[in-house]
CSV table of C-alpha atoms and ligand atoms in Angstrom, one decimal:
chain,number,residue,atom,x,y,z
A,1,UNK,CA,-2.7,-3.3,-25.6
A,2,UNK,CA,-3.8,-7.2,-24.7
A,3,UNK,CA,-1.5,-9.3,-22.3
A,4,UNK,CA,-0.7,-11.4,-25.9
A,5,UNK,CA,1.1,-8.8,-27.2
A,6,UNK,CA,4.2,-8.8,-25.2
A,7,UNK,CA,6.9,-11.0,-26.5
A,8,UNK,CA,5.9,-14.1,-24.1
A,9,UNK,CA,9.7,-15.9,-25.0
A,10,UNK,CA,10.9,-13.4,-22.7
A,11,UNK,CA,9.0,-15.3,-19.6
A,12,UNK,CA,10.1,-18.5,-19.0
A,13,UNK,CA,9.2,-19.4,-15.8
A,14,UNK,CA,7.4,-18.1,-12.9
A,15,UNK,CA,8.2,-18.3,-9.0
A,16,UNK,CA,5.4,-20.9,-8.9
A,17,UNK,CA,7.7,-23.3,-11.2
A,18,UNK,CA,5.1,-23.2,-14.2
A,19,UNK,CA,6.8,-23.1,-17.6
A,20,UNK,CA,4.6,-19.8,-19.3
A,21,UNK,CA,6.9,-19.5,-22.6
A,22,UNK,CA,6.2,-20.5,-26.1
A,23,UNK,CA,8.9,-21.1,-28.7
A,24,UNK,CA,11.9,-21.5,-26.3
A,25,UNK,CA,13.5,-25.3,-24.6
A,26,UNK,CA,13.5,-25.5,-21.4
A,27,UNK,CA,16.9,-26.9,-21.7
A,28,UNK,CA,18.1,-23.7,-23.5
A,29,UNK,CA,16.9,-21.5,-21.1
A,30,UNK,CA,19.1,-21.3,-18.6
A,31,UNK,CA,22.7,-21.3,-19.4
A,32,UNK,CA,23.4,-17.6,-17.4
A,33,UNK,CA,21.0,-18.6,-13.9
A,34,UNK,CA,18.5,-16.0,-13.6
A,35,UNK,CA,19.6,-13.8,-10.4
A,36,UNK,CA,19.1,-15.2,-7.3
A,37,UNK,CA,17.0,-13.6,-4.7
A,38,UNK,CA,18.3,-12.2,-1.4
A,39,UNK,CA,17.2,-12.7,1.8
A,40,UNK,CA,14.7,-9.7,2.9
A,41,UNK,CA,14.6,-8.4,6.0
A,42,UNK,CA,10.9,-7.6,5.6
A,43,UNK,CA,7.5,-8.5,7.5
A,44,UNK,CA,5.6,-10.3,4.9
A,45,UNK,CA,2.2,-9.2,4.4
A,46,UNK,CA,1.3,-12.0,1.7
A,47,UNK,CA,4.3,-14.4,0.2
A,48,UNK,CA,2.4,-15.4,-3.2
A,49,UNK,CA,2.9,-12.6,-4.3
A,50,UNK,CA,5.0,-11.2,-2.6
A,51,UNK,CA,4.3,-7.9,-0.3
A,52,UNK,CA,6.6,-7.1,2.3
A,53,UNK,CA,7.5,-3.7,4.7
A,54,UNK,CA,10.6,-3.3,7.2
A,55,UNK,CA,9.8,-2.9,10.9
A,56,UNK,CA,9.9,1.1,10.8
A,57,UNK,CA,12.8,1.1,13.0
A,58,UNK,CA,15.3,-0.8,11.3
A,59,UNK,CA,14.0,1.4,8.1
A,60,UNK,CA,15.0,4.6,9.5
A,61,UNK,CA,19.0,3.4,10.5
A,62,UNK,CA,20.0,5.0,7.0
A,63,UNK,CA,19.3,7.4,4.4
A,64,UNK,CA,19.8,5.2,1.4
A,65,UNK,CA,17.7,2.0,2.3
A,66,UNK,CA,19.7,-1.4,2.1
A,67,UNK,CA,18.2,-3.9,-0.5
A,68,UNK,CA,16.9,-6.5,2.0
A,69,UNK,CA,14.9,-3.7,4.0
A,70,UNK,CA,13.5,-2.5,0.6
A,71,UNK,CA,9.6,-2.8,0.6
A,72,UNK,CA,8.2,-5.0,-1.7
A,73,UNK,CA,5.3,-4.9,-3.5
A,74,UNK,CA,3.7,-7.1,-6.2
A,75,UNK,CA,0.7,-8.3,-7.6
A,76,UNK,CA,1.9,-11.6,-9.1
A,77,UNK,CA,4.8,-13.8,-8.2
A,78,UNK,CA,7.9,-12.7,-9.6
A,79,UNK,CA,8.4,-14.0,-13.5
A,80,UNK,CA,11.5,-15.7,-13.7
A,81,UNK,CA,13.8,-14.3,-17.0
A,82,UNK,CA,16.6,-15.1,-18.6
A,83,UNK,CA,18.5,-12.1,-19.9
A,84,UNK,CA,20.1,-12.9,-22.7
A,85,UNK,CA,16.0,-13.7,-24.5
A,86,UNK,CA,14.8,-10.7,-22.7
A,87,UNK,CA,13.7,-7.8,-25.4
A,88,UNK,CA,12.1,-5.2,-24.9
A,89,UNK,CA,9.9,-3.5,-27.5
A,90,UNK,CA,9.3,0.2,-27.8
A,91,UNK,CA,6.5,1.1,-30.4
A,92,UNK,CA,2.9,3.1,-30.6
A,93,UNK,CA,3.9,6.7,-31.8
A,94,UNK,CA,7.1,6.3,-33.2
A,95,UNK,CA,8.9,6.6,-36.4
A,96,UNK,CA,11.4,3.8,-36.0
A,97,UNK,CA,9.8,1.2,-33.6
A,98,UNK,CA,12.3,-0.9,-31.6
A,99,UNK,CA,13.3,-4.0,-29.9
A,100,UNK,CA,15.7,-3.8,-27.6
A,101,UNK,CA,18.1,-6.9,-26.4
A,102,UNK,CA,19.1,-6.3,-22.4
A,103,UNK,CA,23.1,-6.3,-24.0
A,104,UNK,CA,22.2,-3.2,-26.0
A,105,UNK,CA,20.3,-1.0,-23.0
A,106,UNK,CA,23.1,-2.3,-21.0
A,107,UNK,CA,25.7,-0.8,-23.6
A,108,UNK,CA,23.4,2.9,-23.5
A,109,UNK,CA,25.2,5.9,-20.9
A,110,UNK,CA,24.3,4.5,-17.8
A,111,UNK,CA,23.1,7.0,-15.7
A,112,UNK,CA,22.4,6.6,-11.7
A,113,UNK,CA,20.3,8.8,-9.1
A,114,UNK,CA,19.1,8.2,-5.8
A,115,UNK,CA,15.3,8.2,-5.1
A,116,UNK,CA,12.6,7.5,-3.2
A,117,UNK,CA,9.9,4.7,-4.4
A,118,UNK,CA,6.4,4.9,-2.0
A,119,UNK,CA,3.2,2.7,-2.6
A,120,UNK,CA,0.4,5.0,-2.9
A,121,UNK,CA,-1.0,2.0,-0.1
A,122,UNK,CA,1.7,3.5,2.5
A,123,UNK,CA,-0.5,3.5,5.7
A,124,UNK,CA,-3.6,2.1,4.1
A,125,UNK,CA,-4.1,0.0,7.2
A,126,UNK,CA,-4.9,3.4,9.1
A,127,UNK,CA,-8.0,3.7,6.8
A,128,UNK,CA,-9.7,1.2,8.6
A,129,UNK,CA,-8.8,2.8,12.0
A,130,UNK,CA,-11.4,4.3,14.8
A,131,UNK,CA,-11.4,7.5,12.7
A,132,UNK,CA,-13.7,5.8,9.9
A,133,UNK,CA,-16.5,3.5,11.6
A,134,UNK,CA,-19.1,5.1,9.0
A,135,UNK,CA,-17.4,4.3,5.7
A,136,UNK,CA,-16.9,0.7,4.5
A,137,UNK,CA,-13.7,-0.8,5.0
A,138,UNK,CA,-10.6,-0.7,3.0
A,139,UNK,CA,-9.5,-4.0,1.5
A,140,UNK,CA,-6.1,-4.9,0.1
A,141,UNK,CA,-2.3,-5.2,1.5
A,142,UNK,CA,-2.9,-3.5,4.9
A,143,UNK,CA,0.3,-1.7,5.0
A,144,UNK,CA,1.3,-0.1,7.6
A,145,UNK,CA,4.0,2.9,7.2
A,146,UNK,CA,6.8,1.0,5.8
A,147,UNK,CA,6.0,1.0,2.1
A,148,UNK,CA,8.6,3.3,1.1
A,149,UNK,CA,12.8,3.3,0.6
A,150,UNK,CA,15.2,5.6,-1.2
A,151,UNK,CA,17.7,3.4,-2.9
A,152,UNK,CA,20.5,4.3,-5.9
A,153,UNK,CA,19.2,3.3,-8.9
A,154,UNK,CA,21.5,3.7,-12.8
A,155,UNK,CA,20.6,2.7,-15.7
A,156,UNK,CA,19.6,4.5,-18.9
A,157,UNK,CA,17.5,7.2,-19.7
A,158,UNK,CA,14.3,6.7,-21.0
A,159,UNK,CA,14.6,10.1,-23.0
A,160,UNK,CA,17.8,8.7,-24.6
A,161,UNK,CA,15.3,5.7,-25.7
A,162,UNK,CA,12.4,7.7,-26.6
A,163,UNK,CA,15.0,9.7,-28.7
A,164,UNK,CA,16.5,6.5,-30.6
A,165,UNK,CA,12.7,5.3,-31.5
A,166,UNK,CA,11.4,9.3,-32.7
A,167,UNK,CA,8.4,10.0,-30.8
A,168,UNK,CA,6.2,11.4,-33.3
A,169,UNK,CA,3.8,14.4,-32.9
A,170,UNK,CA,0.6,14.5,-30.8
A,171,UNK,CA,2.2,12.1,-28.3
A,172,UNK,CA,1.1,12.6,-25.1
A,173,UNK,CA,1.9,9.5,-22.7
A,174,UNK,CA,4.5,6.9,-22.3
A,175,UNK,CA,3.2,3.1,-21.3
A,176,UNK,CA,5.2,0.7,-19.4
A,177,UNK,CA,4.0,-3.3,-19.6
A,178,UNK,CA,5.8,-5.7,-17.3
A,179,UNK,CA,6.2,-9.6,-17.8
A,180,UNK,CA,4.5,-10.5,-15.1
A,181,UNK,CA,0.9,-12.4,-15.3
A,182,UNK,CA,-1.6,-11.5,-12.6
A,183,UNK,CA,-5.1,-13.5,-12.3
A,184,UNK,CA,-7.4,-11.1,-12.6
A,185,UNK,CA,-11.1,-12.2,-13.3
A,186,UNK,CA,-10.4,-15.4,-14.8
A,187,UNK,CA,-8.3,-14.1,-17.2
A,188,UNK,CA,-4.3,-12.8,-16.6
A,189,UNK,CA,-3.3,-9.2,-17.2
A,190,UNK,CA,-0.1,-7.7,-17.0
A,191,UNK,CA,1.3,-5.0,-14.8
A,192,UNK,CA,1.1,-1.5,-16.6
A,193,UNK,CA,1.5,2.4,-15.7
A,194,UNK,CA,2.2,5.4,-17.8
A,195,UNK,CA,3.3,8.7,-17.3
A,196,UNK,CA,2.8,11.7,-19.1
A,197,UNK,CA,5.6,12.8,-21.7
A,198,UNK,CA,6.3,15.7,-20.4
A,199,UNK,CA,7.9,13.8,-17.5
A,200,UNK,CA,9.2,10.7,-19.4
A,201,UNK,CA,11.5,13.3,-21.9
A,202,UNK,CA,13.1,15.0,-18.7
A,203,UNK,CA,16.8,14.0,-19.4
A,204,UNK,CA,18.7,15.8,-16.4
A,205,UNK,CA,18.6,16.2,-12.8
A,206,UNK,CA,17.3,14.0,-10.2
A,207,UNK,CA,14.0,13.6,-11.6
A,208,UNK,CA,14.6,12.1,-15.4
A,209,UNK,CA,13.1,8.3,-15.6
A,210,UNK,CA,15.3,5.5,-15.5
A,211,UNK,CA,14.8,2.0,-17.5
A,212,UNK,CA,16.9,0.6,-14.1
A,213,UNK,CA,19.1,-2.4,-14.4
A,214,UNK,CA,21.0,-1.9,-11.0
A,215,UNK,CA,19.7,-0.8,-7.0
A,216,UNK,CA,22.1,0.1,-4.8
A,217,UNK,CA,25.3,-0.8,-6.8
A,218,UNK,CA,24.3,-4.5,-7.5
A,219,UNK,CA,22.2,-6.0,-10.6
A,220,UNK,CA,18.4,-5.9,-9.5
A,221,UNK,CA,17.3,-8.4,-7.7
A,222,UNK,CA,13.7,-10.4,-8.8
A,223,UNK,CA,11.6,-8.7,-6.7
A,224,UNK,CA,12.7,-5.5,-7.5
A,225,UNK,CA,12.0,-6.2,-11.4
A,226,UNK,CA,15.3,-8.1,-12.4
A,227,UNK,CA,16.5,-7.6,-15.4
A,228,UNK,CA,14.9,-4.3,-16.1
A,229,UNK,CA,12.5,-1.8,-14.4
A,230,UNK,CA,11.0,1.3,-15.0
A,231,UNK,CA,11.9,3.9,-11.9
A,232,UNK,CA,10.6,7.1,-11.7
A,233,UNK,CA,11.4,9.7,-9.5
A,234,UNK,CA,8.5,12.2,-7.7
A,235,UNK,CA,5.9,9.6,-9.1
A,236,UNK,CA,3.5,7.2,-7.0
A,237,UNK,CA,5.7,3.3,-7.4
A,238,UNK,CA,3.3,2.0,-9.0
A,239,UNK,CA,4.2,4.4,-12.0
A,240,UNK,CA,7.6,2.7,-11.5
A,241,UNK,CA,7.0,-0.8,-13.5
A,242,UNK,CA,9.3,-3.8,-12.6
A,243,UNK,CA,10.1,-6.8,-15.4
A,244,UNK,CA,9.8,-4.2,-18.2
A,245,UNK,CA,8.5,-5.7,-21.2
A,246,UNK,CA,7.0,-3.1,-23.6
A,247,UNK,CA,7.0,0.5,-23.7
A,248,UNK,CA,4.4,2.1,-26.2
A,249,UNK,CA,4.0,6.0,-27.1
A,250,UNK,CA,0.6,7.1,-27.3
A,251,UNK,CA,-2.0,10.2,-27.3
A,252,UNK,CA,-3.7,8.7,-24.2
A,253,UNK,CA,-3.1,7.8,-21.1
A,254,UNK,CA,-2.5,3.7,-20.8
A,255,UNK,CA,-5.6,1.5,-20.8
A,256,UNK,CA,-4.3,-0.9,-18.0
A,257,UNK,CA,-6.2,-2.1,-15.3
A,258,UNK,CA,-3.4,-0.2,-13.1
A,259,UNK,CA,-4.0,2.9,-14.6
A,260,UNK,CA,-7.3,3.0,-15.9
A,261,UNK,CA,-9.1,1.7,-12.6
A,262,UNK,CA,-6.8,1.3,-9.6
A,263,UNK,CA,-4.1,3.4,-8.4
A,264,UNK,CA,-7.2,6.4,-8.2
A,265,UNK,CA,-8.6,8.0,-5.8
A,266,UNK,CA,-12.2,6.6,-5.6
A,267,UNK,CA,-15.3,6.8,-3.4
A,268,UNK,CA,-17.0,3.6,-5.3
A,269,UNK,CA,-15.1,1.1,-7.4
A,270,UNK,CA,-17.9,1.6,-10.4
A,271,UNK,CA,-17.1,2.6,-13.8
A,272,UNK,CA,-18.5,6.0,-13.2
A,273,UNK,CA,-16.2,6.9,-10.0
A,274,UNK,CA,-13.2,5.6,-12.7
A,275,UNK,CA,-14.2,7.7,-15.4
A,276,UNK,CA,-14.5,10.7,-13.1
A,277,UNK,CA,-11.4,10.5,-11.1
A,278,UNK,CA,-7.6,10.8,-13.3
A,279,UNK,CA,-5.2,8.6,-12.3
A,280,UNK,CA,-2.4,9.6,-9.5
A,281,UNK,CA,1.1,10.5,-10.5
A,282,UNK,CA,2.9,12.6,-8.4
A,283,UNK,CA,3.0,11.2,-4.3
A,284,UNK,CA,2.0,14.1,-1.5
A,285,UNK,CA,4.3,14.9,1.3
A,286,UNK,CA,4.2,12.3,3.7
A,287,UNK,CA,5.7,11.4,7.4
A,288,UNK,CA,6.1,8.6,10.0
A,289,UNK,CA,7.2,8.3,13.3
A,290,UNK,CA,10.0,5.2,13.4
A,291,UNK,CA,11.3,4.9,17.0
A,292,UNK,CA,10.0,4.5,19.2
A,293,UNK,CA,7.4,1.5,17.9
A,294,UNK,CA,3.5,2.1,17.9
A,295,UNK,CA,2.3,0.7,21.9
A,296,UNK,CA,4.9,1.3,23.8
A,297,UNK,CA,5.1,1.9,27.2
A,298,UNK,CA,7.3,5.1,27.6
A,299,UNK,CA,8.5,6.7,31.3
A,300,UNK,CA,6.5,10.2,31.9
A,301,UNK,CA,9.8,12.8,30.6
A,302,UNK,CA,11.9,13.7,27.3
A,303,UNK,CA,11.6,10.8,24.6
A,304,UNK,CA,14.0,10.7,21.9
A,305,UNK,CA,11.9,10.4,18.2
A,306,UNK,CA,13.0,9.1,14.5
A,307,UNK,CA,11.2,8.9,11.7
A,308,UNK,CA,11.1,9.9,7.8
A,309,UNK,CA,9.8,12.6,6.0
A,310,UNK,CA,8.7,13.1,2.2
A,311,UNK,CA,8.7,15.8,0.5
A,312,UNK,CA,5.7,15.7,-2.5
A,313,UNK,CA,7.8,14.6,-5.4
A,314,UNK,CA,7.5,17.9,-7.1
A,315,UNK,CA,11.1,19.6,-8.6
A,316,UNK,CA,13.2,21.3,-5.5
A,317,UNK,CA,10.7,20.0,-3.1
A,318,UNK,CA,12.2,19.5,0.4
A,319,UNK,CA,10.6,19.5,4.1
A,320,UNK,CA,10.5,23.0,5.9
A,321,UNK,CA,8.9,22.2,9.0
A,322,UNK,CA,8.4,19.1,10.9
A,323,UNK,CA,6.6,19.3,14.3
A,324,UNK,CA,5.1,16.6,17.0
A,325,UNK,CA,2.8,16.9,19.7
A,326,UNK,CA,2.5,14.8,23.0
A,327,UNK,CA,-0.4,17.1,24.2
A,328,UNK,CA,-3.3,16.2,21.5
A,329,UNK,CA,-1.8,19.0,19.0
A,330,UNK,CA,-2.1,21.8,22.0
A,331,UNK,CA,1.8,22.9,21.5
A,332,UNK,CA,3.9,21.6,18.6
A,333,UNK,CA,7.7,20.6,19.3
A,334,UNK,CA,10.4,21.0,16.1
A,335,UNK,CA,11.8,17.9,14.9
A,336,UNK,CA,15.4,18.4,13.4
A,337,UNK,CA,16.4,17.3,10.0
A,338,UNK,CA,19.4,15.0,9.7
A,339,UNK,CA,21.6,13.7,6.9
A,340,UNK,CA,21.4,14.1,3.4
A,341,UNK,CA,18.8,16.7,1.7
A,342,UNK,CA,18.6,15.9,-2.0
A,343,UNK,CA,15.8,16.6,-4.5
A,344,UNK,CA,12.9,13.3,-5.1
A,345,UNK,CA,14.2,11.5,-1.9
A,346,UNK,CA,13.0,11.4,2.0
A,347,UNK,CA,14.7,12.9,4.5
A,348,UNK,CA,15.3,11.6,8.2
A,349,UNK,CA,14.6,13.5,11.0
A,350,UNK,CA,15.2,13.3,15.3
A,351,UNK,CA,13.0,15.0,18.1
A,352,UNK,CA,12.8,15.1,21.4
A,353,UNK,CA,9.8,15.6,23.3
A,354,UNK,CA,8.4,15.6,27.3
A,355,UNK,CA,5.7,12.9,27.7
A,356,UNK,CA,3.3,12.4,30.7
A,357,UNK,CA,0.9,10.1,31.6
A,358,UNK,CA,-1.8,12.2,29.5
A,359,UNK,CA,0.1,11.6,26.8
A,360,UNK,CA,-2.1,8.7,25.0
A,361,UNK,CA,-0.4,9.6,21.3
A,362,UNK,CA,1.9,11.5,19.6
A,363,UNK,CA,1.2,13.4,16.5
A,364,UNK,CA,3.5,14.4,14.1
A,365,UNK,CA,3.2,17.1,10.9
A,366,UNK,CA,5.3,18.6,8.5
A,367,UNK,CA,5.0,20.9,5.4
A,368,UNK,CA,7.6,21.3,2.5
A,369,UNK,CA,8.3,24.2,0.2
A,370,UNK,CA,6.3,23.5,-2.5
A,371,UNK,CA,2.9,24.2,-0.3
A,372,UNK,CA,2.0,21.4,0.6
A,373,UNK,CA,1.8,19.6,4.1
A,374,UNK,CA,-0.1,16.8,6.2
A,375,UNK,CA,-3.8,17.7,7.0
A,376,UNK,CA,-5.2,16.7,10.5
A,377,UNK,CA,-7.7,14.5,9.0
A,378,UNK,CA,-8.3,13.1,5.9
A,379,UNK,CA,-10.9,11.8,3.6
A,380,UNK,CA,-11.9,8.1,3.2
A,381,UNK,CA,-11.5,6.7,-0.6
A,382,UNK,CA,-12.4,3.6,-1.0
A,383,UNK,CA,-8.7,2.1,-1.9
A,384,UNK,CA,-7.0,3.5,0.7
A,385,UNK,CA,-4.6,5.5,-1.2
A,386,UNK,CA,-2.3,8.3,-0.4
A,387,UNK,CA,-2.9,8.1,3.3
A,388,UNK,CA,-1.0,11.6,4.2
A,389,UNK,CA,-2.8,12.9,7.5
A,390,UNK,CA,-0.9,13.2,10.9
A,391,UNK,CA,1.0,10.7,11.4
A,392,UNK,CA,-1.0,9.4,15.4
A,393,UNK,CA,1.7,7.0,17.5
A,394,UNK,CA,-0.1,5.4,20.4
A,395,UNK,CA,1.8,5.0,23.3
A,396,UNK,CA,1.2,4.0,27.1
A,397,UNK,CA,3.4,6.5,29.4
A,398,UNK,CA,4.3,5.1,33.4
B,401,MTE,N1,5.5,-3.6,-11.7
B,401,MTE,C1,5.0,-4.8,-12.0
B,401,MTE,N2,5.3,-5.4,-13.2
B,401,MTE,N3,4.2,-5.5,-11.2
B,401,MTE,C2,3.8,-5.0,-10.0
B,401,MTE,O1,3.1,-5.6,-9.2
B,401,MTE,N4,4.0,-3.1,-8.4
B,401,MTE,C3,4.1,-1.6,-8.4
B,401,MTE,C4,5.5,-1.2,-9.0
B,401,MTE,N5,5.8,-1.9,-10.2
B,401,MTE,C5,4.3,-3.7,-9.6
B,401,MTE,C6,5.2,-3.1,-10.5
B,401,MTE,C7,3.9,-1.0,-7.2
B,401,MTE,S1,2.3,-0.8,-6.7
B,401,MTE,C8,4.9,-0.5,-6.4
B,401,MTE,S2,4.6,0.4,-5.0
B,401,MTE,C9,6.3,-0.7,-6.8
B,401,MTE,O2,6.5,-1.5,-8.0
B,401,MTE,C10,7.1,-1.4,-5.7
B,401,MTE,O3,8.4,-1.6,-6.1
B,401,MTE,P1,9.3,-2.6,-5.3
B,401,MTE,O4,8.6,-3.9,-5.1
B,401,MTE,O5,10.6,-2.7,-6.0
B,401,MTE,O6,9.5,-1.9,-3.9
């Protein structure tokens, strides 16, 4: 699928101010204002594009994660759109090939579900901590542990879509192109992903895809994807593809840079390490200490500790055990789960624990019921992905 193929009258403008359509006036364009962004309460780790994380703490005051502490993270500035020329197009394996106006996925059931969206870069910047000094280091966003958020999401199903269109047989994955254009070796890609069908056609319970129109109650904003994203549930985010512009059915899996090459788990970026290595879906169990903040200087006694914890996105998935250690992982302390517990979303959690001035770091683990759980140490790849060991906190006790 080549960046040309996308209907480009969709795009009319980027963040950057450059006119990128074809066909469409200028003057026509924007009658209905494309939404305005909000103001983000986010540390920014680049601005063009735009790749932001919360301060952990404020990230941890609720469950569901308000819009302006929502993570973002793109790879090209945000496309601007007008809604009422947006279309998508569904085609590839299909007996009745599609386009869509935003009016007519608006008018589909709407359904909604709360979920979590993680980068598979959560905690990349650990990569290139004191634990690696033999292994070259990681490049890209250097996030820290506040790539993730569980927000509402509705929208409509993309089974219901997939059902309109008639997937045909020997379909085996489901490709999602976004309208954004990203500079990539002198020429300009778009943003795919894909899933495999088996998870695209699930069409109940927490963990059915959504083509997303709304987060937390209010239309999407542009840099969550405004006017439609992909979001689905149990899956790495980048599966979950913002400015939706194409969907295509297919026997195999997308050919996108973002699927094909990145967003793998790699020792060398060669063609060989690609070809070897399938591309991530599903995110592992993962867990961070929120409050109090990495360095700080703590009196020798009980501390009070918040954080988050993720189960793998796997169906039923939830934490069983959470435990922290402020004696280099000689005794383990049990971390109490708080709030709401549902399927596909985190789960906060509180502990207390007696410091002393040994205490140089605090370690925290967890396991869920599906199996799996936070090794002590964990292999270098060279993208930094899926960083899921013990979560280490430094801290200075008086
Ligand atoms: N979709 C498009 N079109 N372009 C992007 O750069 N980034 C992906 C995904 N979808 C991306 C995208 C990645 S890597 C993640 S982690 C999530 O969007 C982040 O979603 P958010 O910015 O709404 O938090």
């Amino acid at each position: 699928m080549t960046r040309s193929s996308i209907s480009r009258r969709t795009v009319l403008q980027t963040a950057s101010g450059l006119l990128v359509a074809g066909g469409l006036a200028p003057a026509l364009a924007f009658q209905n204002e494309p939404r305005e962004e909000i103001e983000k309460d986010l540390i920014f780790r680049s601005v063009k594009p735009r790749n932001g994380e919360p301060e952990l703490a404020k990230l941890v005051k609720s469950w569901q994660t308000p819009t302006e502490l929502f993570y973002v993270r793109s790879h090209a500035p945000n496309p601007v759109i007008d809604p009422r020329q947006f279309k998508l197009r569904v085609e590839g394996m299909v007996r009745r090939p599609r386009t869509f106006s935003f009016d007519e996925i608006k008018q589909m059931p709407t359904v909604s579900t709360t979920a979590t969206l993680t980068c598979a870069g959560n905690r990349r910047s650990e990569y290139n901590g004191p634990e690696y000094q033999d292994v070259p280091s990681v490049s890209g966003v250097q996030w820290e542990g506040g790539t993730i958020g569980n927000a509402t999401w509705a929208g409509t199903l993309l089974a219901s879509v997939l059902k309109q269109v008639e997937v045909t047989e020997g379909a085996k994955h489901i490709w999602f192109e976004g309208l954004d254009q990203i500079p990539k070796k002198g020429s300009v890609i778009g943003f795919g992903g894909s899933i495999p069908i088996e998870k695209a056609m699930v069409a109940e319970g927490p963990g059915a895809p959504l083509l997303s129109h709304t987060m937390n109650g209010a239309q999407l904003t542009p840099d969550h994807g405004y006017p439609l994203r992909m979001v689905v549930p149990g899956y790495i985010g980048a599966r979950s593809v913002k400015w939706l512009g194409k969907i295509v059915v297919s026997d195999r899996p997308s050919p996108n840079h973002y699927v094909a090459t990145a967003y793998k788990i790699v020792k060398k970026t060669s063609p060989l390490d690609w070809s070897e290595s399938g591309p991530i879906y599903r995110f592992p169990i993962n867990a961070a200490i929120c409050t109090p903040s990495a360095g700080s200087t703590l009196n020798a006694g009980s501390v009070n500790l918040s954080g988050y914890a993720l189960p793998s996105g796997r169906n039923g998935s939830s934490i069983k055990d959470l435990l922290v250690s402020a004696d280099d992982g000689k005794t383990w302390t049990r971390g109490e789960m708080i709030g709401k517990k549902q399927d596909f979303c985190w789960q906060l959690w509180n502990a207390q624990i007696k410091v002393n001035a040994n205490t140089k770091e605090i370690l925290l683990r967890a396991t869920d019921s599906t199996g799996d759980f936070m090794p002590a140490r964990i292999p270098w790849n060279a993208k930094g992905y899926l960083r899921n060991s013990w979560y280490r906190l430094p801290v200075t006790v008086k």
